[in-house]
Amino acid sequence: MEIKFLWTEDMTVHNDVLDMQHKQLFGKINELLEAIVNDTAHDVVDEMIHFFKDYMDQHFKYEERYLTENTYPDVEAHKQKHDVFVDKYYELKDKIQDGVDANKIVLDIENFMGSWLTQHILVEDQVYAKYFQDHGKNQ
Ligand SMILES: [Fe+2]
Ligand SMILES: [Fe+2]
């Protein structure tokens, strides 16, 4: 299957760890798309749920710390955007525990989480990257 989400250089936030984490996410969302196409959603739901939990714990926390340490003025607003995702994540997790069909969950993950996160990387994360570029902070 052709890759749907491709990380490109213009998406860089000029920090290697953060770029690497963003790339990892793109890879994971592509796996999810592949599972939808191949009708193997049942096999990947648990793994996806674990992946997103780790992603929130590692990437969101790392990025928020990076913004705080570099005295980014809109860090609170950026954190709130991450929190929207965290809330949605727990909503989906509850649905899974309530026994909602895996195919539906995977579509929800793809529709909301996939598009939210890629949009977040493409737009919101670029706002701080540009701010740091404009203010001479590249790492
Ligand atoms: Fe990010
Ligand atoms: Fe972010």
Coordinates of C-alpha atoms and ligand atoms in Angstrom, one line a residue:
M1 CA 0.0 0.0 0.0
E2 CA 1.3 3.4 -0.8
I3 CA 2.3 5.6 2.2
K4 CA -0.4 8.0 3.1
F5 CA 1.4 10.3 5.6
L6 CA 4.9 11.3 4.6
W7 CA 7.2 13.3 6.9
T8 CA 9.1 15.9 4.8
E9 CA 11.9 18.3 5.7
D10 CA 9.6 21.3 5.7
M11 CA 7.9 19.8 8.7
T12 CA 11.1 20.1 10.8
V13 CA 10.9 21.8 14.2
H14 CA 14.7 22.0 14.2
N15 CA 15.1 19.6 17.1
D16 CA 16.3 16.1 16.3
V17 CA 14.4 14.3 19.1
L18 CA 11.1 16.0 18.3
D19 CA 11.5 15.4 14.6
M20 CA 12.2 11.8 15.3
Q21 CA 9.1 11.5 17.5
H22 CA 7.0 13.1 14.8
K23 CA 8.3 10.7 12.2
Q24 CA 7.5 7.8 14.4
L25 CA 4.0 8.9 14.7
F26 CA 3.6 9.2 10.9
G27 CA 4.9 5.6 10.6
K28 CA 2.4 4.4 13.2
I29 CA -0.5 6.1 11.5
N30 CA 0.5 4.5 8.2
E31 CA 0.5 1.1 9.9
L32 CA -3.0 1.9 11.2
L33 CA -4.2 2.8 7.7
E34 CA -2.7 -0.4 6.4
A35 CA -4.6 -2.4 9.0
I36 CA -7.8 -0.7 8.0
V37 CA -7.2 -1.5 4.3
N38 CA -6.1 -5.1 5.1
D39 CA -9.0 -5.6 7.5
T40 CA -6.7 -6.5 10.4
A41 CA -8.0 -3.8 12.8
H42 CA -8.7 -6.3 15.5
D43 CA -5.0 -7.3 15.7
V44 CA -3.7 -3.7 16.1
V45 CA -6.2 -2.0 18.4
D46 CA -4.3 -2.9 21.6
E47 CA -1.0 -2.0 20.2
M48 CA -2.3 1.4 19.0
I49 CA -3.7 2.2 22.3
H50 CA -0.4 1.5 24.0
F51 CA 1.5 3.4 21.4
F52 CA -0.6 6.5 21.8
K53 CA -0.3 6.3 25.6
D54 CA 3.5 6.2 25.3
Y55 CA 3.4 8.9 22.7
M56 CA 1.5 11.2 25.0
D57 CA 3.8 10.4 27.9
Q58 CA 7.0 10.8 25.9
H59 CA 6.4 13.2 23.1
F60 CA 3.9 15.6 24.6
K61 CA 5.9 15.8 27.8
Y62 CA 9.2 16.2 26.0
E63 CA 7.8 18.9 23.7
E64 CA 6.2 20.8 26.6
R65 CA 9.4 20.7 28.6
Y66 CA 11.4 21.9 25.5
L67 CA 8.9 24.9 25.1
T68 CA 9.1 25.7 28.8
E69 CA 12.9 25.6 28.9
N70 CA 13.2 27.8 25.9
T71 CA 10.7 30.2 27.4
Y72 CA 8.1 29.9 24.6
P73 CA 5.4 32.5 25.4
D74 CA 2.4 30.3 24.3
V75 CA 3.4 27.1 26.1
E76 CA 0.2 27.0 28.1
A77 CA -2.0 27.3 25.0
H78 CA 0.1 24.6 23.3
K79 CA -0.3 22.3 26.3
Q80 CA -4.0 22.8 26.1
K81 CA -4.0 21.5 22.6
H82 CA -2.2 18.4 23.7
D83 CA -4.7 18.0 26.5
V84 CA -7.6 17.9 23.9
F85 CA -5.9 14.9 22.4
V86 CA -5.3 13.2 25.8
D87 CA -9.1 13.6 26.7
K88 CA -10.1 12.1 23.3
Y89 CA -7.6 9.2 23.9
Y90 CA -9.3 8.3 27.2
E91 CA -12.7 8.6 25.6
L92 CA -11.7 6.1 23.0
K93 CA -10.0 3.8 25.6
D94 CA -13.3 3.8 27.6
K95 CA -15.2 2.8 24.4
I96 CA -12.8 -0.1 23.9
Q97 CA -13.3 -1.3 27.5
D98 CA -17.0 -1.1 26.9
G99 CA -16.6 -3.5 24.0
V100 CA -17.2 -1.3 21.0
D101 CA -16.3 -3.0 17.7
A102 CA -12.6 -2.8 16.8
N103 CA -13.3 -1.7 13.3
K104 CA -15.2 1.3 14.5
I105 CA -12.5 2.1 17.0
V106 CA -9.7 2.0 14.4
L107 CA -11.7 4.3 12.2
D108 CA -12.1 6.7 15.1
I109 CA -8.4 6.5 15.9
E110 CA -7.7 7.2 12.2
N111 CA -10.3 10.0 11.8
F112 CA -9.7 11.9 15.0
M113 CA -6.3 11.0 16.4
G114 CA -4.5 10.5 13.0
S115 CA -5.8 13.7 11.5
W116 CA -5.5 15.7 14.8
L117 CA -1.9 14.7 15.3
T118 CA -0.8 15.2 11.7
Q119 CA -2.6 18.6 11.6
H120 CA -1.0 19.4 15.0
I121 CA 2.5 18.6 13.6
L122 CA 1.9 20.4 10.3
V123 CA 0.4 23.5 11.8
E124 CA 0.6 24.0 15.6
D125 CA 4.1 22.6 16.1
Q126 CA 5.3 24.8 13.2
V127 CA 4.1 27.9 15.1
Y128 CA 6.7 27.3 17.9
A129 CA 9.3 26.2 15.4
K130 CA 8.9 29.4 13.5
Y131 CA 8.9 31.5 16.7
F132 CA 12.2 29.9 17.7
Q133 CA 13.7 30.4 14.2
D134 CA 12.6 34.1 14.3
H135 CA 14.1 34.5 17.8
G136 CA 17.4 32.8 17.0
K137 CA 16.8 29.5 19.0
N138 CA 17.4 26.6 16.8
Q139 CA 17.8 23.8 19.4
Ligands
FE1 FE 4.8 17.6 18.5
FE2 FE 2.7 19.8 20.0

